[in-house]
Each structure stands twice: as C-alpha cells, then as structure tokens.
GROMACS .gro file of C-alpha atoms in nm:
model
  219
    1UNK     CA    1  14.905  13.591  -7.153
    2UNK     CA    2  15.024  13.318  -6.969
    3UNK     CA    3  15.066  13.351  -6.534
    4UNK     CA    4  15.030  13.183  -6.203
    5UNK     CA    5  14.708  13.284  -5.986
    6UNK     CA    6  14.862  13.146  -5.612
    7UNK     CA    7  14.548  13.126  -5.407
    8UNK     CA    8  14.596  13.008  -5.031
    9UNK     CA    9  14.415  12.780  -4.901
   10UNK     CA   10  14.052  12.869  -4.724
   11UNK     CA   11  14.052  12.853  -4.315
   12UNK     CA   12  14.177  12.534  -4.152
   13UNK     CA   13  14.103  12.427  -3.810
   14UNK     CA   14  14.223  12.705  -3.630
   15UNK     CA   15  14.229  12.517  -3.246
   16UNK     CA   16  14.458  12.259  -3.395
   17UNK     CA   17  14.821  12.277  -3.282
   18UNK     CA   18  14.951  11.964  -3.482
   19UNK     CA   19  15.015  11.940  -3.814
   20UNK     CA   20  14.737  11.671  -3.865
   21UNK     CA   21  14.453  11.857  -3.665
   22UNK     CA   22  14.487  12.153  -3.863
   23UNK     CA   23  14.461  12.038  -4.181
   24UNK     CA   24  14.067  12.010  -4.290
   25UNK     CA   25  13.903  12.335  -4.405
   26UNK     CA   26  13.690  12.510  -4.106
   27UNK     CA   27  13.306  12.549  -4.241
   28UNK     CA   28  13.366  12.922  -4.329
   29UNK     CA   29  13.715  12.778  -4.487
   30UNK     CA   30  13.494  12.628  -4.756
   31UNK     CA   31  13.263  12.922  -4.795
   32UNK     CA   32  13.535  13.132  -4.895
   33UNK     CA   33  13.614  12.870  -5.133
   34UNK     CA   34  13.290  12.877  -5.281
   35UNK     CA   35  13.268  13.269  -5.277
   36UNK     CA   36  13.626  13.212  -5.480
   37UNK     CA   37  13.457  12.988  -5.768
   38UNK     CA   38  13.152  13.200  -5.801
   39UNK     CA   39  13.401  13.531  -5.839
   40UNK     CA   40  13.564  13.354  -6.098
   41UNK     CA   41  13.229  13.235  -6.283
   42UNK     CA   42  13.154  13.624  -6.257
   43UNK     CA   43  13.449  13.721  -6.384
   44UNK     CA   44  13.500  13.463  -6.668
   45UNK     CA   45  13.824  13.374  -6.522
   46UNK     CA   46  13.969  13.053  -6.701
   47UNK     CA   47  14.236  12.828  -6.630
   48UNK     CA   48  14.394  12.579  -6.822
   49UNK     CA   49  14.560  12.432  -6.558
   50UNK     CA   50  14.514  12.396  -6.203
   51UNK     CA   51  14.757  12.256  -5.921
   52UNK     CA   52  14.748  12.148  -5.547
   53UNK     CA   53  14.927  12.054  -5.231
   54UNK     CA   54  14.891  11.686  -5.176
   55UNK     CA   55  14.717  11.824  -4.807
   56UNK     CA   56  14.365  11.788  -4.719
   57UNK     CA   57  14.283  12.144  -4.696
   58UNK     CA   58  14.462  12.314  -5.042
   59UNK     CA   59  14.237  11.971  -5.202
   60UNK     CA   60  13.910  12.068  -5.034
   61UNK     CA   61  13.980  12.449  -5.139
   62UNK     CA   62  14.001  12.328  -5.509
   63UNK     CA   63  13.719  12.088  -5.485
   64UNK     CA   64  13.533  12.423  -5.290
   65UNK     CA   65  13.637  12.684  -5.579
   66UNK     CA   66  13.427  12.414  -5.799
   67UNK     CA   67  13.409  12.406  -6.199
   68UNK     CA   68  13.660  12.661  -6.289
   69UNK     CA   69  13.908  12.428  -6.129
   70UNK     CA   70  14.003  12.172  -6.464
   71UNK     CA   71  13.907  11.833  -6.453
   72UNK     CA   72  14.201  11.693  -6.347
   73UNK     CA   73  14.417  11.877  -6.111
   74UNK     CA   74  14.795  11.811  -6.031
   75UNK     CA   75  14.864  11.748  -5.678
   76UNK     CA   76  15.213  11.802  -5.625
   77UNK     CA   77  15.355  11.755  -5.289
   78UNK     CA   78  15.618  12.011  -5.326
   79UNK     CA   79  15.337  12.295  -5.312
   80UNK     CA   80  15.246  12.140  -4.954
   81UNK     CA   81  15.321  12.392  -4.629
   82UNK     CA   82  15.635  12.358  -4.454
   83UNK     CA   83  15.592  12.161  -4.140
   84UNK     CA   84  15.513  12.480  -3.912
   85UNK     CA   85  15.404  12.271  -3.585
   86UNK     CA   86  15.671  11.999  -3.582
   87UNK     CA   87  15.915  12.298  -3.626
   88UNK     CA   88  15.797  12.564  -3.359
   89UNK     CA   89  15.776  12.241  -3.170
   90UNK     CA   90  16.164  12.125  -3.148
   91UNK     CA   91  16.203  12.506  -3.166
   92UNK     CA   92  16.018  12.506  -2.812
   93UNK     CA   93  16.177  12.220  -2.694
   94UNK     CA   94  16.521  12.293  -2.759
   95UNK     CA   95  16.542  12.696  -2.719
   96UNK     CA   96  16.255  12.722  -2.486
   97UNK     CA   97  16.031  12.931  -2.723
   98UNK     CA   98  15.699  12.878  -2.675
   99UNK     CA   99  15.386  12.823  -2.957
  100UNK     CA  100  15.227  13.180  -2.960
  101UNK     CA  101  14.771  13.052  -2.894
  102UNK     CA  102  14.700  13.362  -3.095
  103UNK     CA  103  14.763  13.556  -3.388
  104UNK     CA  104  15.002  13.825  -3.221
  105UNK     CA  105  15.252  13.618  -3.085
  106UNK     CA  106  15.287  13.471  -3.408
  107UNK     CA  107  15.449  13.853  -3.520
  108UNK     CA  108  15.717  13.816  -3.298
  109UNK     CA  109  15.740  13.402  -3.278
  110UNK     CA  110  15.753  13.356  -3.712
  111UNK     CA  111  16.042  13.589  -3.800
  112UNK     CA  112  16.218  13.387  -3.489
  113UNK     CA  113  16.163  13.066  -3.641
  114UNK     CA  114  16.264  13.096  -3.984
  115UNK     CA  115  16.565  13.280  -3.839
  116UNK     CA  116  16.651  12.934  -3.659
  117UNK     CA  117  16.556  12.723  -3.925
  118UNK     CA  118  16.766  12.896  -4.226
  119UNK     CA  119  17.046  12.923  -3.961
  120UNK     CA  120  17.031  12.557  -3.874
  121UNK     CA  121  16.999  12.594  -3.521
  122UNK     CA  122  16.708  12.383  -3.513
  123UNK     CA  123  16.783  12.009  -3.508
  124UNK     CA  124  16.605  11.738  -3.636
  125UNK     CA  125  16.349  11.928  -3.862
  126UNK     CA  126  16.114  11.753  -4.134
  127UNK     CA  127  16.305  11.955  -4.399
  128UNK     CA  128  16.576  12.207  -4.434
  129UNK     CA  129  16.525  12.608  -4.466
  130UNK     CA  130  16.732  12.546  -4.742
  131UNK     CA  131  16.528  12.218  -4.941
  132UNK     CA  132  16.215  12.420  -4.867
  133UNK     CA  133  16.352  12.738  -5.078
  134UNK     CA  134  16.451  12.485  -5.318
  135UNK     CA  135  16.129  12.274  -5.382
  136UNK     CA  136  15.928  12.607  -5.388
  137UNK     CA  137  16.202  12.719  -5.658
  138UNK     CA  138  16.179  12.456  -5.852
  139UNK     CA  139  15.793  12.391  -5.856
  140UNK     CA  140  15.703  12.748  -5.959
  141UNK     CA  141  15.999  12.760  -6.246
  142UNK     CA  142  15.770  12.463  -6.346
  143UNK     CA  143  15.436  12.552  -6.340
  144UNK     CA  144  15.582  12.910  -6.513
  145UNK     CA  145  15.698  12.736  -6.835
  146UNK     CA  146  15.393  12.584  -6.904
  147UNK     CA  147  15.072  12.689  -7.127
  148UNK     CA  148  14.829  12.862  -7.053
  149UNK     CA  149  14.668  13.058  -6.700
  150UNK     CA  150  14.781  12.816  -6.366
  151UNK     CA  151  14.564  12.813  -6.063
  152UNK     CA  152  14.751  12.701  -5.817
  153UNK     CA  153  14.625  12.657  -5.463
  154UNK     CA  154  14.863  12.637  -5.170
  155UNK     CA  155  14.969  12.749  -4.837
  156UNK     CA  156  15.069  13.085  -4.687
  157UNK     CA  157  15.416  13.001  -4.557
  158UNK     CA  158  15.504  12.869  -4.936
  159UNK     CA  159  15.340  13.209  -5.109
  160UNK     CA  160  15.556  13.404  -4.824
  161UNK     CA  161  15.859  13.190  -4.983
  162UNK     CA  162  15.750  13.235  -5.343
  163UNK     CA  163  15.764  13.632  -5.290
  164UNK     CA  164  16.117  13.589  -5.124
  165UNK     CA  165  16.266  13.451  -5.396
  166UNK     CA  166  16.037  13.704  -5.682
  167UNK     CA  167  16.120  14.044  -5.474
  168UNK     CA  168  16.447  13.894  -5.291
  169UNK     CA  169  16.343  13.963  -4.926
  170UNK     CA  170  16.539  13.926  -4.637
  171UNK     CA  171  16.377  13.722  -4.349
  172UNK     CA  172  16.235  14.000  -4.144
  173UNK     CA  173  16.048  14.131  -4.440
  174UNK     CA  174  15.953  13.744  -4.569
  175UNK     CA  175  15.801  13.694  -4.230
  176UNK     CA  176  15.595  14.046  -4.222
  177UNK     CA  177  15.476  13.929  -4.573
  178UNK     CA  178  15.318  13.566  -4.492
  179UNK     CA  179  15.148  13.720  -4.151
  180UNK     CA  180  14.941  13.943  -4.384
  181UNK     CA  181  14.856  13.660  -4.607
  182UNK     CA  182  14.480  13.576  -4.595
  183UNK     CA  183  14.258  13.280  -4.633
  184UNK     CA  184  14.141  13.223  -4.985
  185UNK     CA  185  14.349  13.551  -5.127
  186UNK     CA  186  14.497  13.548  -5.470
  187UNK     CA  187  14.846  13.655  -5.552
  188UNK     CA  188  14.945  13.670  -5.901
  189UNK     CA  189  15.306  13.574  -6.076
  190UNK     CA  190  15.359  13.670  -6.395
  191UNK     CA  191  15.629  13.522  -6.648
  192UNK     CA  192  15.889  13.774  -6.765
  193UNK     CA  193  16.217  13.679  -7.010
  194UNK     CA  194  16.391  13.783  -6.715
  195UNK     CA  195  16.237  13.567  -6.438
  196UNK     CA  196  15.887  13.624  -6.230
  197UNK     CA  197  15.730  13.915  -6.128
  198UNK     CA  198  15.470  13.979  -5.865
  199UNK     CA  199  15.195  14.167  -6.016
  200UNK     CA  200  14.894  14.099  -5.715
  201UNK     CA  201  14.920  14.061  -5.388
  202UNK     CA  202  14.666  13.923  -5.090
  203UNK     CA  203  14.368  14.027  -5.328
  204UNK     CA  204  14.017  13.886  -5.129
  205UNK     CA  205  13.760  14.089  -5.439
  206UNK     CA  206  13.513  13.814  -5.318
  207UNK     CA  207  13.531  13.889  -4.960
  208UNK     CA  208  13.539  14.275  -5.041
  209UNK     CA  209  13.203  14.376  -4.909
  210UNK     CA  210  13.086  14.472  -4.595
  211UNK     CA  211  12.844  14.167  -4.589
  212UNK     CA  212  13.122  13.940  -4.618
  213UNK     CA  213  13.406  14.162  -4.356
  214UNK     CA  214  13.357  13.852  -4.073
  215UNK     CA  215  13.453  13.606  -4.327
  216UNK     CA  216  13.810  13.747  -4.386
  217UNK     CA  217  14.053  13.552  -4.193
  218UNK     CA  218  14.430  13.461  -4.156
  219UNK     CA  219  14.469  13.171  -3.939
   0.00000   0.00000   0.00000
C-alpha cells in the first residue's frame, strides 16, 4: 500500500541564529541519519520514491540515510522550512519579542509567532502564513497521488503544518505539535479516498535504546 514516510531532517547547527548558519547537519545530525538508513536496511523498508527540501541539511539527511534513498531524488523547494529566523526576527523588531537562546522559550515564543504571522501582523515576511499552508497543501496532495512508498525528508515546522491540515488543528495545538518533533523521526501519512490520515507520529525506533538516549534531539 501506497504512503508518505515524512522524516525531519537530522540536527542542524544548533548555535546558528540565521537562516544560513543553521542549515548544515551537526556531526551527530548525520549519525542519526546513518542510524536511519541502517534501520531501514534492517527492516527491508523500500521506497520507490524519495523527495527533499532544496536546503542543505534535508539533502545531507538523504545523502546520510544512504542506499534506501532512490537514485535520483526530487528536490522540491516547496518541502523547504518556513523562514523561522527572518520571521522571529521582524517579529522582534517590530513587537519587541525577543529570539528565545534555548529550547523553552521557544514553548511560549512559537505559538506567538505563528499567531502573528497567520494574523498578518508581521510585515514584510519571506512568505505568507497563508502561501506556506498552501505550498505544503499542494506538495503533499502531490507526492500522495503518486506510486508507490514516498520518503520524503523535510523540516519540523512543515511536518507541524502537514498535521494541521491532516487532523485540522488550531494554532495552539499546531505549535505544541512541531515542539515535540524530533531530529531524524518518522511520521507516516497514509492515502485514504477521503483525504490523508496520520497513522505515525515522531517515531525515533533507531534511536530507541538506551545506548543511543544522548543522540535524541529537537533543535
């Protein structure tokens, strides 16, 4: 049976605060790629078809998952993350919210920003809350009605979308969602004759072992 495996992307630079200096997987960032591939090889997970980001890291996590990614992989830009720096950064600028330097701000900072940015009360943004629902939309509806498995590797903020518009969530509950989102986790979408369903969330079975606890991550 046909579906979509969603796999985020492994750890970035996590002392970047620019949209540039974050995007190159950290060393463990490809590790947990590589732990990804060999699950797969142990698993006899195939795909037929496998997609990317046109960023640096979602293309170093497919190059670090290895042979079980086909040949020749789609890169489609409208699987890349939404512009998360440049945004908290006008957000700053013009509303006085600063950049949480840790993973706890972020609970309170992320449900702020999207908030803003659906509400457009953010000026001068990279894209709209609104295009970014779309392009996500439209690329999944995509990948959906093709043949065979899809590995597609991505970005938190656009699996966090991708469940909004599957489950319908509201913002608050969107937001919750993508700050539990971890590197290299799989999320599976599966093709119904009534739209898509989420049938796995934020699965990490090759970081599930005590030996391999340090290596789970979310920024």
């Amino acid at each position: 049976m046909s579906h979509i495996t969603l796999v985020r992307h492994g750890q970035a630079n996590t002392e970047a605060r620019d949209e540039t200096g974050y995007d190159k997987l950290s060393d463990l960032g490809w590790q947990q790629a590589r732990w990804l591939g060999e699950h797969f090889q142990q698993t006899g997970e195939v795909f037929a078809r496998t997609y990317t980001g046109t960023l640096q890291r979602h293309i170093e996590t497919a190059e670090g998952i290895g042979p079980d990614c086909p040949t020749e992989v789609v890169r489609d830009p409208r699987l890349n993350e939404m512009q998360y720096f440049d945004v908290a950064t006008r957000l700053r600028e013009q509303h006085g919210l600063p950049i949480p330097q840790e993973r706890e701000g972020f609970i309170e900072h992320l449900p702020t920003l999207f908030t803003y940015w659906k509400e457009g009360r953010i000026e001068d943004v990279p894209e709209t809350f609104a295009h970014f629902e779309s392009r996500v939309s439209d690329v999944l509806n995509e990948i959906a009605a093709g043949e065979g498995r899809a590995l597609v590797v991505t970005s938190g903020g656009l699996i966090g979308m991708a469940m909004r518009l599957i489950m319908r969530l509201d913002i608050a509950a969107m937001s919750h969602m993508c700050l539990a989102i971890e590197n290299s986790s799989l999320h599976r979408v599966q093709p119904l004759s009534t739209g898509l369903a989420m049938t796995q969330f934020n699965a990490i079975p090759h970081l599930d072992t005590p030996a391999r606890a340090f290596a789970r991550t979310h920024l």
